[in-house]
N, CA and C atoms as an extended XYZ file, in Angstrom:
306
Properties=species:S:1:pos:R:3:atomname:S:1:resname:S:1:resid:I:1 pbc="F F F"
N       -60.893      -48.751      -21.966 N   UNK     1
C       -60.704      -50.076      -21.407 CA  UNK     1
C       -61.859      -50.991      -21.799 C   UNK     1
N       -63.079      -50.465      -21.856 N   UNK     2
C       -64.224      -51.319      -22.182 CA  UNK     2
C       -64.132      -51.857      -23.605 C   UNK     2
N       -63.522      -51.089      -24.518 N   UNK     3
C       -63.347      -51.557      -25.895 CA  UNK     3
C       -62.432      -52.773      -25.928 C   UNK     3
N       -61.407      -52.758      -25.096 N   UNK     4
C       -60.472      -53.884      -25.028 CA  UNK     4
C       -61.192      -55.127      -24.529 C   UNK     4
N       -61.954      -54.986      -23.448 N   UNK     5
C       -62.629      -56.156      -22.896 CA  UNK     5
C       -63.750      -56.653      -23.802 C   UNK     5
N       -64.387      -55.759      -24.534 N   UNK     6
C       -65.390      -56.185      -25.511 CA  UNK     6
C       -64.714      -57.009      -26.604 C   UNK     6
N       -63.557      -56.557      -27.054 N   UNK     7
C       -62.820      -57.305      -28.074 CA  UNK     7
C       -62.388      -58.669      -27.550 C   UNK     7
N       -62.005      -58.723      -26.283 N   UNK     8
C       -61.544      -59.980      -25.686 CA  UNK     8
C       -62.675      -60.948      -25.365 C   UNK     8
N       -63.904      -60.478      -25.431 N   UNK     9
C       -65.040      -61.329      -25.060 CA  UNK     9
C       -65.307      -62.436      -26.078 C   UNK     9
N       -64.751      -62.321      -27.262 N   UNK    10
C       -65.002      -63.315      -28.304 CA  UNK    10
C       -63.854      -64.318      -28.386 C   UNK    10
N       -64.158      -65.620      -28.366 N   UNK    11
C       -63.094      -66.635      -28.397 CA  UNK    11
C       -62.256      -66.603      -29.678 C   UNK    11
N       -62.850      -66.245      -30.798 N   UNK    12
C       -62.076      -66.168      -32.041 CA  UNK    12
C       -61.031      -65.065      -31.935 C   UNK    12
N       -61.427      -63.918      -31.402 N   UNK    13
C       -60.475      -62.818      -31.265 CA  UNK    13
C       -59.375      -63.160      -30.266 C   UNK    13
N       -59.720      -63.866      -29.203 N   UNK    14
C       -58.688      -64.292      -28.252 CA  UNK    14
C       -57.699      -65.242      -28.929 C   UNK    14
N       -58.204      -66.118      -29.780 N   UNK    15
C       -57.325      -67.048      -30.499 CA  UNK    15
C       -56.418      -66.296      -31.479 C   UNK    15
N       -56.953      -65.269      -32.129 N   UNK    16
C       -56.128      -64.446      -33.021 CA  UNK    16
C       -54.968      -63.851      -32.229 C   UNK    16
N       -55.251      -63.334      -31.053 N   UNK    17
C       -54.195      -62.754      -30.224 CA  UNK    17
C       -53.160      -63.807      -29.826 C   UNK    17
N       -53.620      -65.020      -29.520 N   UNK    18
C       -52.685      -66.102      -29.183 CA  UNK    18
C       -51.770      -66.403      -30.362 C   UNK    18
N       -52.331      -66.444      -31.551 N   UNK    19
C       -51.526      -66.715      -32.744 CA  UNK    19
C       -50.510      -65.599      -32.981 C   UNK    19
N       -50.931      -64.364      -32.747 N   UNK    20
C       -50.033      -63.233      -32.973 CA  UNK    20
C       -48.950      -63.132      -31.909 C   UNK    20
N       -49.119      -63.808      -30.784 N   UNK    21
C       -48.042      -63.852      -29.778 CA  UNK    21
C       -46.824      -64.566      -30.352 C   UNK    21
N       -47.055      -65.512      -31.246 N   UNK    22
C       -45.957      -66.277      -31.841 CA  UNK    22
C       -45.147      -65.434      -32.815 C   UNK    22
N       -45.863      -64.650      -33.646 N   UNK    23
C       -45.204      -63.818      -34.662 CA  UNK    23
C       -46.257      -62.991      -35.392 C   UNK    23
N       -45.842      -61.903      -36.047 N   UNK    24
C       -46.790      -61.179      -36.900 CA  UNK    24
C       -47.271      -62.103      -38.024 C   UNK    24
N       -48.520      -61.947      -38.419 N   UNK    25
C       -49.089      -62.796      -39.465 CA  UNK    25
C       -49.944      -61.952      -40.399 C   UNK    25
N       -50.054      -62.406      -41.634 N   UNK    26
C       -50.920      -61.723      -42.582 CA  UNK    26
C       -52.373      -62.087      -42.290 C   UNK    26
N       -53.267      -61.266      -42.819 N   UNK    27
C       -54.699      -61.533      -42.645 CA  UNK    27
C       -55.047      -62.914      -43.200 C   UNK    27
N       -54.458      -63.272      -44.323 N   UNK    28
C       -54.721      -64.580      -44.931 CA  UNK    28
C       -54.233      -65.726      -44.069 C   UNK    28
N       -53.041      -65.587      -43.509 N   UNK    29
C       -52.510      -66.626      -42.625 CA  UNK    29
C       -53.416      -66.826      -41.417 C   UNK    29
N       -53.869      -65.718      -40.852 N   UNK    30
C       -54.762      -65.807      -39.701 CA  UNK    30
C       -56.098      -66.426      -40.092 C   UNK    30
N       -56.671      -65.952      -41.184 N   UNK    31
C       -57.984      -66.440      -41.618 CA  UNK    31
C       -57.957      -67.936      -41.899 C   UNK    31
N       -56.827      -68.428      -42.390 N   UNK    32
C       -56.706      -69.858      -42.692 CA  UNK    32
C       -56.778      -70.739      -41.445 C   UNK    32
N       -56.627      -70.149      -40.261 N   UNK    33
C       -56.673      -70.898      -39.012 CA  UNK    33
C       -58.102      -71.113      -38.509 C   UNK    33
N       -59.076      -70.509      -39.204 N   UNK    34
C       -60.465      -70.530      -38.748 CA  UNK    34
C       -61.382      -70.969      -39.874 C   UNK    34
N       -62.563      -71.483      -39.491 N   UNK    35
C       -63.547      -71.901      -40.495 CA  UNK    35
C       -64.496      -70.765      -40.868 C   UNK    35
N       -64.347      -69.613      -40.236 N   UNK    36
C       -65.211      -68.463      -40.519 CA  UNK    36
C       -64.918      -67.876      -41.896 C   UNK    36
N       -65.894      -67.153      -42.417 N   UNK    37
C       -65.706      -66.492      -43.712 CA  UNK    37
C       -64.696      -65.355      -43.579 C   UNK    37
N       -64.158      -64.919      -44.716 N   UNK    38
C       -63.202      -63.812      -44.695 CA  UNK    38
C       -63.863      -62.535      -44.199 C   UNK    38
N       -65.127      -62.341      -44.513 N   UNK    39
C       -65.849      -61.154      -44.039 CA  UNK    39
C       -65.971      -61.169      -42.516 C   UNK    39
N       -66.258      -62.335      -41.959 N   UNK    40
C       -66.354      -62.460      -40.511 CA  UNK    40
C       -64.999      -62.206      -39.867 C   UNK    40
N       -63.942      -62.769      -40.440 N   UNK    41
C       -62.605      -62.559      -39.901 CA  UNK    41
C       -62.206      -61.088      -40.004 C   UNK    41
N       -62.585      -60.454      -41.076 N   UNK    42
C       -62.299      -59.029      -41.237 CA  UNK    42
C       -62.954      -58.214      -40.127 C   UNK    42
N       -64.168      -58.592      -39.749 N   UNK    43
C       -64.863      -57.911      -38.648 CA  UNK    43
C       -64.129      -58.142      -37.327 C   UNK    43
N       -63.616      -59.348      -37.123 N   UNK    44
C       -62.836      -59.632      -35.908 CA  UNK    44
C       -61.565      -58.783      -35.888 C   UNK    44
N       -60.874      -58.711      -37.023 N   UNK    45
C       -59.657      -57.894      -37.095 CA  UNK    45
C       -59.977      -56.430      -36.815 C   UNK    45
N       -61.095      -55.952      -37.328 N   UNK    46
C       -61.500      -54.561      -37.107 CA  UNK    46
C       -61.745      -54.289      -35.627 C   UNK    46
N       -62.398      -55.224      -34.939 N   UNK    47
C       -62.661      -55.059      -33.504 CA  UNK    47
C       -61.352      -55.018      -32.719 C   UNK    47
N       -60.403      -55.863      -33.095 N   UNK    48
C       -59.110      -55.886      -32.414 CA  UNK    48
C       -58.302      -54.624      -32.696 C   UNK    48
N       -58.382      -54.119      -33.949 N   UNK    49
C       -57.703      -52.857      -34.285 CA  UNK    49
C       -58.322      -51.694      -33.524 C   UNK    49
N       -59.655      -51.649      -33.481 N   UNK    50
C       -60.360      -50.568      -32.782 CA  UNK    50
C       -59.978      -50.529      -31.302 C   UNK    50
N       -59.786      -51.693      -30.716 N   UNK    51
C       -59.399      -51.778      -29.307 CA  UNK    51
C       -57.915      -51.476      -29.111 C   UNK    51
N       -57.172      -51.387      -30.202 N   UNK    52
C       -55.742      -51.119      -30.115 CA  UNK    52
C       -54.909      -52.341      -29.795 C   UNK    52
N       -55.526      -53.515      -29.854 N   UNK    53
C       -54.820      -54.746      -29.490 CA  UNK    53
C       -53.908      -55.265      -30.591 C   UNK    53
N       -54.184      -54.866      -31.827 N   UNK    54
C       -53.329      -55.267      -32.937 CA  UNK    54
C       -53.035      -54.046      -33.799 C   UNK    54
N       -51.920      -54.114      -34.496 N   UNK    55
C       -51.505      -53.081      -35.433 CA  UNK    55
C       -51.525      -53.684      -36.822 C   UNK    55
N       -52.080      -52.961      -37.783 N   UNK    56
C       -52.147      -53.437      -39.165 CA  UNK    56
C       -51.157      -52.667      -40.020 C   UNK    56
N       -50.321      -53.400      -40.743 N   UNK    57
C       -49.366      -52.803      -41.670 CA  UNK    57
C       -49.725      -53.282      -43.074 C   UNK    57
N       -50.172      -52.344      -43.920 N   UNK    58
C       -50.600      -52.712      -45.268 CA  UNK    58
C       -49.495      -52.392      -46.263 C   UNK    58
N       -49.113      -53.422      -47.023 N   UNK    59
C       -48.153      -53.258      -48.106 CA  UNK    59
C       -48.771      -53.855      -49.350 C   UNK    59
N       -49.146      -53.000      -50.264 N   UNK    60
C       -49.860      -53.453      -51.445 CA  UNK    60
C       -51.221      -53.979      -51.040 C   UNK    60
N       -51.485      -55.223      -51.372 N   UNK    61
C       -52.771      -55.828      -51.010 CA  UNK    61
C       -52.657      -56.722      -49.777 C   UNK    61
N       -51.472      -56.772      -49.180 N   UNK    62
C       -51.240      -57.636      -48.022 CA  UNK    62
C       -51.278      -56.826      -46.734 C   UNK    62
N       -52.054      -57.308      -45.771 N   UNK    63
C       -52.112      -56.693      -44.450 CA  UNK    63
C       -51.469      -57.664      -43.464 C   UNK    63
N       -50.470      -57.164      -42.743 N   UNK    64
C       -49.808      -57.955      -41.716 CA  UNK    64
C       -50.179      -57.387      -40.358 C   UNK    64
N       -50.635      -58.274      -39.475 N   UNK    65
C       -51.046      -57.861      -38.140 CA  UNK    65
C       -49.973      -58.198      -37.119 C   UNK    65
N       -49.810      -57.288      -36.157 N   UNK    66
C       -48.854      -57.449      -35.075 CA  UNK    66
C       -49.589      -57.219      -33.761 C   UNK    66
N       -49.297      -58.029      -32.767 N   UNK    67
C       -49.891      -57.895      -31.443 CA  UNK    67
C       -49.313      -56.678      -30.735 C   UNK    67
N       -50.181      -55.915      -30.084 N   UNK    68
C       -49.757      -54.774      -29.261 CA  UNK    68
C       -50.028      -55.154      -27.800 C   UNK    68
N       -49.131      -55.926      -27.254 N   UNK    69
C       -49.297      -56.491      -25.914 CA  UNK    69
C       -49.396      -55.410      -24.844 C   UNK    69
N       -48.741      -54.282      -25.047 N   UNK    70
C       -48.763      -53.225      -24.032 CA  UNK    70
C       -50.183      -52.704      -23.806 C   UNK    70
N       -51.007      -52.683      -24.829 N   UNK    71
C       -52.393      -52.232      -24.680 CA  UNK    71
C       -53.158      -53.201      -23.784 C   UNK    71
N       -52.955      -54.487      -24.000 N   UNK    72
C       -53.597      -55.497      -23.167 CA  UNK    72
C       -53.110      -55.395      -21.723 C   UNK    72
N       -51.820      -55.245      -21.544 N   UNK    73
C       -51.265      -55.113      -20.195 CA  UNK    73
C       -51.845      -53.902      -19.480 C   UNK    73
N       -51.933      -52.768      -20.175 N   UNK    74
C       -52.493      -51.552      -19.570 CA  UNK    74
C       -53.948      -51.746      -19.170 C   UNK    74
N       -54.724      -52.409      -20.028 N   UNK    75
C       -56.138      -52.649      -19.722 CA  UNK    75
C       -56.285      -53.549      -18.506 C   UNK    75
N       -55.483      -54.603      -18.448 N   UNK    76
C       -55.557      -55.519      -17.308 CA  UNK    76
C       -55.124      -54.824      -16.014 C   UNK    76
N       -54.087      -54.011      -16.097 N   UNK    77
C       -53.633      -53.283      -14.915 CA  UNK    77
C       -54.705      -52.291      -14.455 C   UNK    77
N       -55.294      -51.573      -15.404 N   UNK    78
C       -56.353      -50.625      -15.062 CA  UNK    78
C       -57.549      -51.313      -14.433 C   UNK    78
N       -57.907      -52.481      -14.956 N   UNK    79
C       -59.022      -53.234      -14.406 CA  UNK    79
C       -58.708      -53.693      -12.984 C   UNK    79
N       -57.512      -54.215      -12.786 N   UNK    80
C       -57.111      -54.675      -11.450 CA  UNK    80
C       -57.122      -53.515      -10.457 C   UNK    80
N       -56.622      -52.376      -10.876 N   UNK    81
C       -56.601      -51.210       -9.992 CA  UNK    81
C       -58.015      -50.730       -9.671 C   UNK    81
N       -58.922      -50.831      -10.644 N   UNK    82
C       -60.300      -50.399      -10.391 CA  UNK    82
C       -60.991      -51.282       -9.353 C   UNK    82
N       -60.499      -52.498       -9.188 N   UNK    83
C       -61.031      -53.411       -8.176 CA  UNK    83
C       -60.249      -53.354       -6.877 C   UNK    83
N       -59.249      -52.488       -6.845 N   UNK    84
C       -58.434      -52.377       -5.638 CA  UNK    84
C       -57.401      -53.471       -5.520 C   UNK    84
N       -57.120      -54.133       -6.636 N   UNK    85
C       -56.114      -55.199       -6.643 CA  UNK    85
C       -54.817      -54.600       -7.171 C   UNK    85
N       -53.753      -54.769       -6.430 N   UNK    86
C       -52.467      -54.254       -6.878 CA  UNK    86
C       -51.428      -54.486       -5.817 C   UNK    86
N       -50.236      -54.102       -6.130 N   UNK    87
C       -49.149      -54.267       -5.168 CA  UNK    87
C       -49.333      -53.303       -4.012 C   UNK    87
N       -49.193      -53.813       -2.839 N   UNK    88
C       -49.266      -52.998       -1.631 CA  UNK    88
C       -47.846      -52.876       -1.071 C   UNK    88
N       -46.990      -52.171       -1.758 N   UNK    89
C       -45.576      -52.103       -1.421 CA  UNK    89
C       -45.362      -51.547       -0.018 C   UNK    89
N       -46.089      -50.521        0.357 N   UNK    90
C       -45.876      -49.914        1.667 CA  UNK    90
C       -46.218      -50.876        2.798 C   UNK    90
N       -47.216      -51.721        2.617 N   UNK    91
C       -47.659      -52.586        3.697 CA  UNK    91
C       -46.974      -53.928        3.757 C   UNK    91
N       -46.216      -54.310        2.738 N   UNK    92
C       -45.618      -55.639        2.688 CA  UNK    92
C       -44.093      -55.518        2.707 C   UNK    92
N       -43.444      -55.907        3.808 N   UNK    93
C       -41.989      -55.778        3.908 CA  UNK    93
C       -41.246      -56.524        2.801 C   UNK    93
N       -41.742      -57.657        2.368 N   UNK    94
C       -41.083      -58.424        1.312 CA  UNK    94
C       -41.073      -57.635        0.007 C   UNK    94
N       -42.201      -57.010       -0.322 N   UNK    95
C       -42.264      -56.214       -1.545 CA  UNK    95
C       -41.427      -54.949       -1.424 C   UNK    95
N       -41.376      -54.375       -0.236 N   UNK    96
C       -40.580      -53.170       -0.031 CA  UNK    96
C       -39.115      -53.466       -0.289 C   UNK    96
N       -38.606      -54.613        0.174 N   UNK    97
C       -37.196      -54.925       -0.024 CA  UNK    97
C       -36.921      -55.233       -1.495 C   UNK    97
N       -37.884      -55.833       -2.204 N   UNK    98
C       -37.715      -56.051       -3.643 CA  UNK    98
C       -37.656      -54.726       -4.362 C   UNK    98
N       -38.533      -53.799       -4.013 N   UNK    99
C       -38.576      -52.497       -4.659 CA  UNK    99
C       -37.276      -51.748       -4.399 C   UNK    99
N       -36.752      -51.853       -3.181 N   UNK   100
C       -35.523      -51.154       -2.838 CA  UNK   100
C       -34.311      -51.690       -3.553 C   UNK   100
N       -34.353      -52.955       -3.990 N   UNK   101
C       -33.186      -53.548       -4.659 CA  UNK   101
C       -33.171      -53.281       -6.150 C   UNK   101
N       -34.203      -52.615       -6.657 N   UNK   102
C       -34.261      -52.342       -8.105 CA  UNK   102
C       -33.439      -51.117       -8.450 C   UNK   102
């Protein structure tokens, strides 16, 4: 989980994730959205891959990145649970009736 939050701590990496929410993009397409050097962008992509937040698909010399939203969701849920934040289904009648209707 700490790797995910370390990756999210940088505004450039957060922006990359926002762009990938729209659609998968190549490394070049992503890099063109920033004024940083390609080497710097490559380091950002590496941090996001290491955290599992993006998936890289290489075909020839082209790398296409895809957002792995489930990893982010799991990290956020784990963080919330570590703080004791979560659904209290047993204690809340409204949530209990929602759960029962599923």
